[in-house]
Amino acid sequence: LAPQWLALAEGVHRQLRTALPADYAATLRGVFRDGGRMCVAVDEEAVRGVAVYRTQTNTFSGRFLYVDDLVTDDRHRSQGVGRLLFDHIESRARELGCGSIQLDSGTQRQRAHKFYFREGMTISSFKFGKSLK
């Protein structure tokens, strides 16, 4: 991802991930180093949406594409941006030989859940976590 797009993506990305460290570029470089990828939806030089994803393999799902983040600019929701990003992600998953797309979504994000259901996603399990900080 070109540095100018990374800088433009930051404002939209922070709408979802408000706790991202101050050095956004360094944080994303670490994500990319660990296999993460980003796609950006752009309209006339303005970022309208951001998706961060990666491929993973585990014993339950085999090879899958995991979506870290999928966010549309608040001012441009329900205009097809999320659908465009999701379609791109699905296409990449197929190209990369993945058997599924997976993501986690906070329980409070009901609008996002409606979108994921419309895109054919289902709730397949609970996710548990324990902070070590």
mmCIF file of C-alpha atoms in Angstrom:
data_model
loop_
_atom_site.group_PDB
_atom_site.id
_atom_site.type_symbol
_atom_site.label_atom_id
_atom_site.label_comp_id
_atom_site.label_asym_id
_atom_site.label_seq_id
_atom_site.Cartn_x
_atom_site.Cartn_y
_atom_site.Cartn_z
ATOM 1 C CA LEU A 1 0.000 0.000 0.000
ATOM 2 C CA ALA A 2 1.445 3.341 -1.039
ATOM 3 C CA PRO A 3 2.304 5.645 1.896
ATOM 4 C CA GLN A 4 -0.142 8.349 0.763
ATOM 5 C CA TRP A 5 -3.060 5.850 0.870
ATOM 6 C CA LEU A 6 -1.989 4.592 4.265
ATOM 7 C CA ALA A 7 -2.057 8.144 5.609
ATOM 8 C CA LEU A 8 -5.498 8.754 4.065
ATOM 9 C CA ALA A 9 -6.839 5.432 5.386
ATOM 10 C CA GLU A 10 -5.926 6.262 8.969
ATOM 11 C CA GLY A 11 -8.894 8.562 9.643
ATOM 12 C CA VAL A 12 -11.437 6.008 8.443
ATOM 13 C CA HIS A 13 -9.663 3.101 10.166
ATOM 14 C CA ARG A 14 -9.677 4.950 13.502
ATOM 15 C CA GLN A 15 -13.483 5.228 13.317
ATOM 16 C CA LEU A 16 -13.500 1.508 14.153
ATOM 17 C CA ARG A 17 -10.193 1.126 15.991
ATOM 18 C CA THR A 18 -10.078 4.200 18.201
ATOM 19 C CA ALA A 19 -7.331 2.722 20.404
ATOM 20 C CA LEU A 20 -4.783 2.294 17.604
ATOM 21 C CA PRO A 21 -1.369 3.597 18.722
ATOM 22 C CA ALA A 22 -0.400 7.129 17.743
ATOM 23 C CA ASP A 23 2.162 5.863 15.211
ATOM 24 C CA TYR A 24 -0.367 4.378 12.804
ATOM 25 C CA ALA A 25 2.131 3.750 10.008
ATOM 26 C CA ALA A 26 4.495 1.792 12.288
ATOM 27 C CA THR A 27 1.591 -0.232 13.656
ATOM 28 C CA LEU A 28 0.409 -1.139 10.172
ATOM 29 C CA ARG A 29 3.932 -1.998 9.047
ATOM 30 C CA GLY A 30 3.966 -4.561 11.886
ATOM 31 C CA VAL A 31 0.592 -5.926 10.770
ATOM 32 C CA PHE A 32 1.874 -6.218 7.193
ATOM 33 C CA ARG A 33 5.098 -7.866 8.369
ATOM 34 C CA ASP A 34 2.950 -10.490 10.127
ATOM 35 C CA GLY A 35 1.059 -11.265 6.903
ATOM 36 C CA GLY A 36 -1.733 -8.713 7.085
ATOM 37 C CA ARG A 37 -2.920 -6.971 3.947
ATOM 38 C CA MET A 38 -5.049 -3.860 3.452
ATOM 39 C CA CYS A 39 -7.437 -2.811 0.750
ATOM 40 C CA VAL A 40 -8.851 0.684 0.533
ATOM 41 C CA ALA A 41 -12.048 1.851 -1.194
ATOM 42 C CA VAL A 42 -11.410 5.233 -2.795
ATOM 43 C CA ASP A 43 -13.749 7.725 -4.445
ATOM 44 C CA GLU A 44 -12.182 10.777 -6.076
ATOM 45 C CA GLU A 45 -9.022 10.660 -3.946
ATOM 46 C CA ALA A 46 -10.999 10.225 -0.704
ATOM 47 C CA VAL A 47 -10.891 7.005 1.324
ATOM 48 C CA ARG A 48 -14.404 5.668 1.877
ATOM 49 C CA GLY A 49 -13.554 2.324 3.470
ATOM 50 C CA VAL A 50 -10.729 0.130 4.725
ATOM 51 C CA ALA A 51 -10.309 -3.605 5.165
ATOM 52 C CA VAL A 52 -7.400 -5.426 6.802
ATOM 53 C CA TYR A 53 -7.165 -9.173 6.293
ATOM 54 C CA ARG A 54 -4.805 -12.146 6.304
ATOM 55 C CA THR A 55 -4.824 -15.824 5.504
ATOM 56 C CA GLN A 56 -4.552 -18.360 8.298
ATOM 57 C CA THR A 57 -4.709 -22.116 8.695
ATOM 58 C CA ASN A 58 -5.945 -23.993 11.724
ATOM 59 C CA THR A 59 -7.107 -27.502 12.574
ATOM 60 C CA PHE A 60 -10.800 -26.589 12.622
ATOM 61 C CA SER A 61 -11.242 -24.496 9.474
ATOM 62 C CA GLY A 62 -8.237 -25.394 7.356
ATOM 63 C CA ARG A 63 -7.108 -22.422 5.241
ATOM 64 C CA PHE A 64 -9.289 -19.336 5.667
ATOM 65 C CA LEU A 65 -9.179 -15.595 5.185
ATOM 66 C CA TYR A 66 -9.491 -13.709 8.460
ATOM 67 C CA VAL A 67 -10.779 -10.138 8.405
ATOM 68 C CA ASP A 68 -9.123 -8.038 11.112
ATOM 69 C CA ASP A 69 -11.060 -4.883 10.240
ATOM 70 C CA LEU A 70 -13.768 -3.859 7.807
ATOM 71 C CA VAL A 71 -14.895 -0.251 8.191
ATOM 72 C CA THR A 72 -16.764 2.235 6.044
ATOM 73 C CA ASP A 73 -16.464 5.968 6.680
ATOM 74 C CA ASP A 74 -19.387 6.964 8.927
ATOM 75 C CA ARG A 75 -20.508 9.580 6.395
ATOM 76 C CA HIS A 76 -20.715 7.009 3.584
ATOM 77 C CA ARG A 77 -22.439 4.030 5.189
ATOM 78 C CA SER A 78 -25.203 2.230 3.275
ATOM 79 C CA GLN A 79 -23.801 3.425 -0.049
ATOM 80 C CA GLY A 80 -22.237 0.132 -1.157
ATOM 81 C CA VAL A 81 -18.705 0.699 0.129
ATOM 82 C CA GLY A 82 -18.803 -2.190 2.601
ATOM 83 C CA ARG A 83 -20.222 -4.454 -0.085
ATOM 84 C CA LEU A 84 -17.419 -3.457 -2.461
ATOM 85 C CA LEU A 85 -14.793 -4.241 0.174
ATOM 86 C CA PHE A 86 -16.445 -7.528 1.133
ATOM 87 C CA ASP A 87 -16.691 -8.601 -2.522
ATOM 88 C CA HIS A 88 -12.977 -7.849 -2.941
ATOM 89 C CA ILE A 89 -12.139 -9.840 0.193
ATOM 90 C CA GLU A 90 -14.235 -12.771 -0.997
ATOM 91 C CA SER A 91 -12.513 -12.694 -4.379
ATOM 92 C CA ARG A 92 -9.079 -12.648 -2.707
ATOM 93 C CA ALA A 93 -10.088 -15.552 -0.440
ATOM 94 C CA ARG A 94 -11.019 -17.641 -3.469
ATOM 95 C CA GLU A 95 -7.795 -16.695 -5.296
ATOM 96 C CA LEU A 96 -5.765 -17.683 -2.234
ATOM 97 C CA GLY A 97 -7.457 -21.092 -1.925
ATOM 98 C CA CYS A 98 -9.342 -20.328 1.274
ATOM 99 C CA GLY A 99 -12.379 -22.385 2.254
ATOM 100 C CA SER A 100 -14.043 -19.611 4.259
ATOM 101 C CA ILE A 101 -13.962 -16.017 5.440
ATOM 102 C CA GLN A 102 -13.987 -15.416 9.186
ATOM 103 C CA LEU A 103 -14.058 -12.378 11.436
ATOM 104 C CA ASP A 104 -14.865 -11.278 14.943
ATOM 105 C CA SER A 105 -17.359 -8.514 15.601
ATOM 106 C CA GLY A 106 -18.096 -6.824 18.900
ATOM 107 C CA THR A 107 -21.487 -7.711 20.351
ATOM 108 C CA GLN A 108 -22.486 -4.030 20.351
ATOM 109 C CA ARG A 109 -22.080 -3.671 16.554
ATOM 110 C CA GLN A 110 -25.621 -4.648 15.511
ATOM 111 C CA ARG A 111 -25.553 -2.674 12.236
ATOM 112 C CA ALA A 112 -22.375 -4.480 11.224
ATOM 113 C CA HIS A 113 -23.986 -7.818 12.101
ATOM 114 C CA LYS A 114 -26.934 -7.098 9.809
ATOM 115 C CA PHE A 115 -24.452 -6.391 7.017
ATOM 116 C CA TYR A 116 -22.539 -9.636 7.662
ATOM 117 C CA PHE A 117 -25.758 -11.659 7.642
ATOM 118 C CA ARG A 118 -26.741 -10.038 4.312
ATOM 119 C CA GLU A 119 -23.361 -11.080 2.946
ATOM 120 C CA GLY A 120 -24.096 -14.713 3.835
ATOM 121 C CA MET A 121 -22.071 -14.999 7.020
ATOM 122 C CA THR A 122 -23.284 -17.027 9.985
ATOM 123 C CA ILE A 123 -22.394 -17.146 13.666
ATOM 124 C CA SER A 124 -20.492 -20.393 14.077
ATOM 125 C CA SER A 125 -19.026 -20.113 17.572
ATOM 126 C CA PHE A 126 -18.322 -17.964 20.594
ATOM 127 C CA LYS A 127 -14.891 -16.391 20.904
ATOM 128 C CA PHE A 128 -13.234 -16.309 24.288
ATOM 129 C CA GLY A 129 -10.226 -14.256 25.283
ATOM 130 C CA LYS A 130 -8.162 -13.404 28.314
ATOM 131 C CA SER A 131 -6.097 -10.255 28.539
ATOM 132 C CA LEU A 132 -2.516 -10.788 29.680
ATOM 133 C CA LYS A 133 -1.830 -7.112 30.350
#
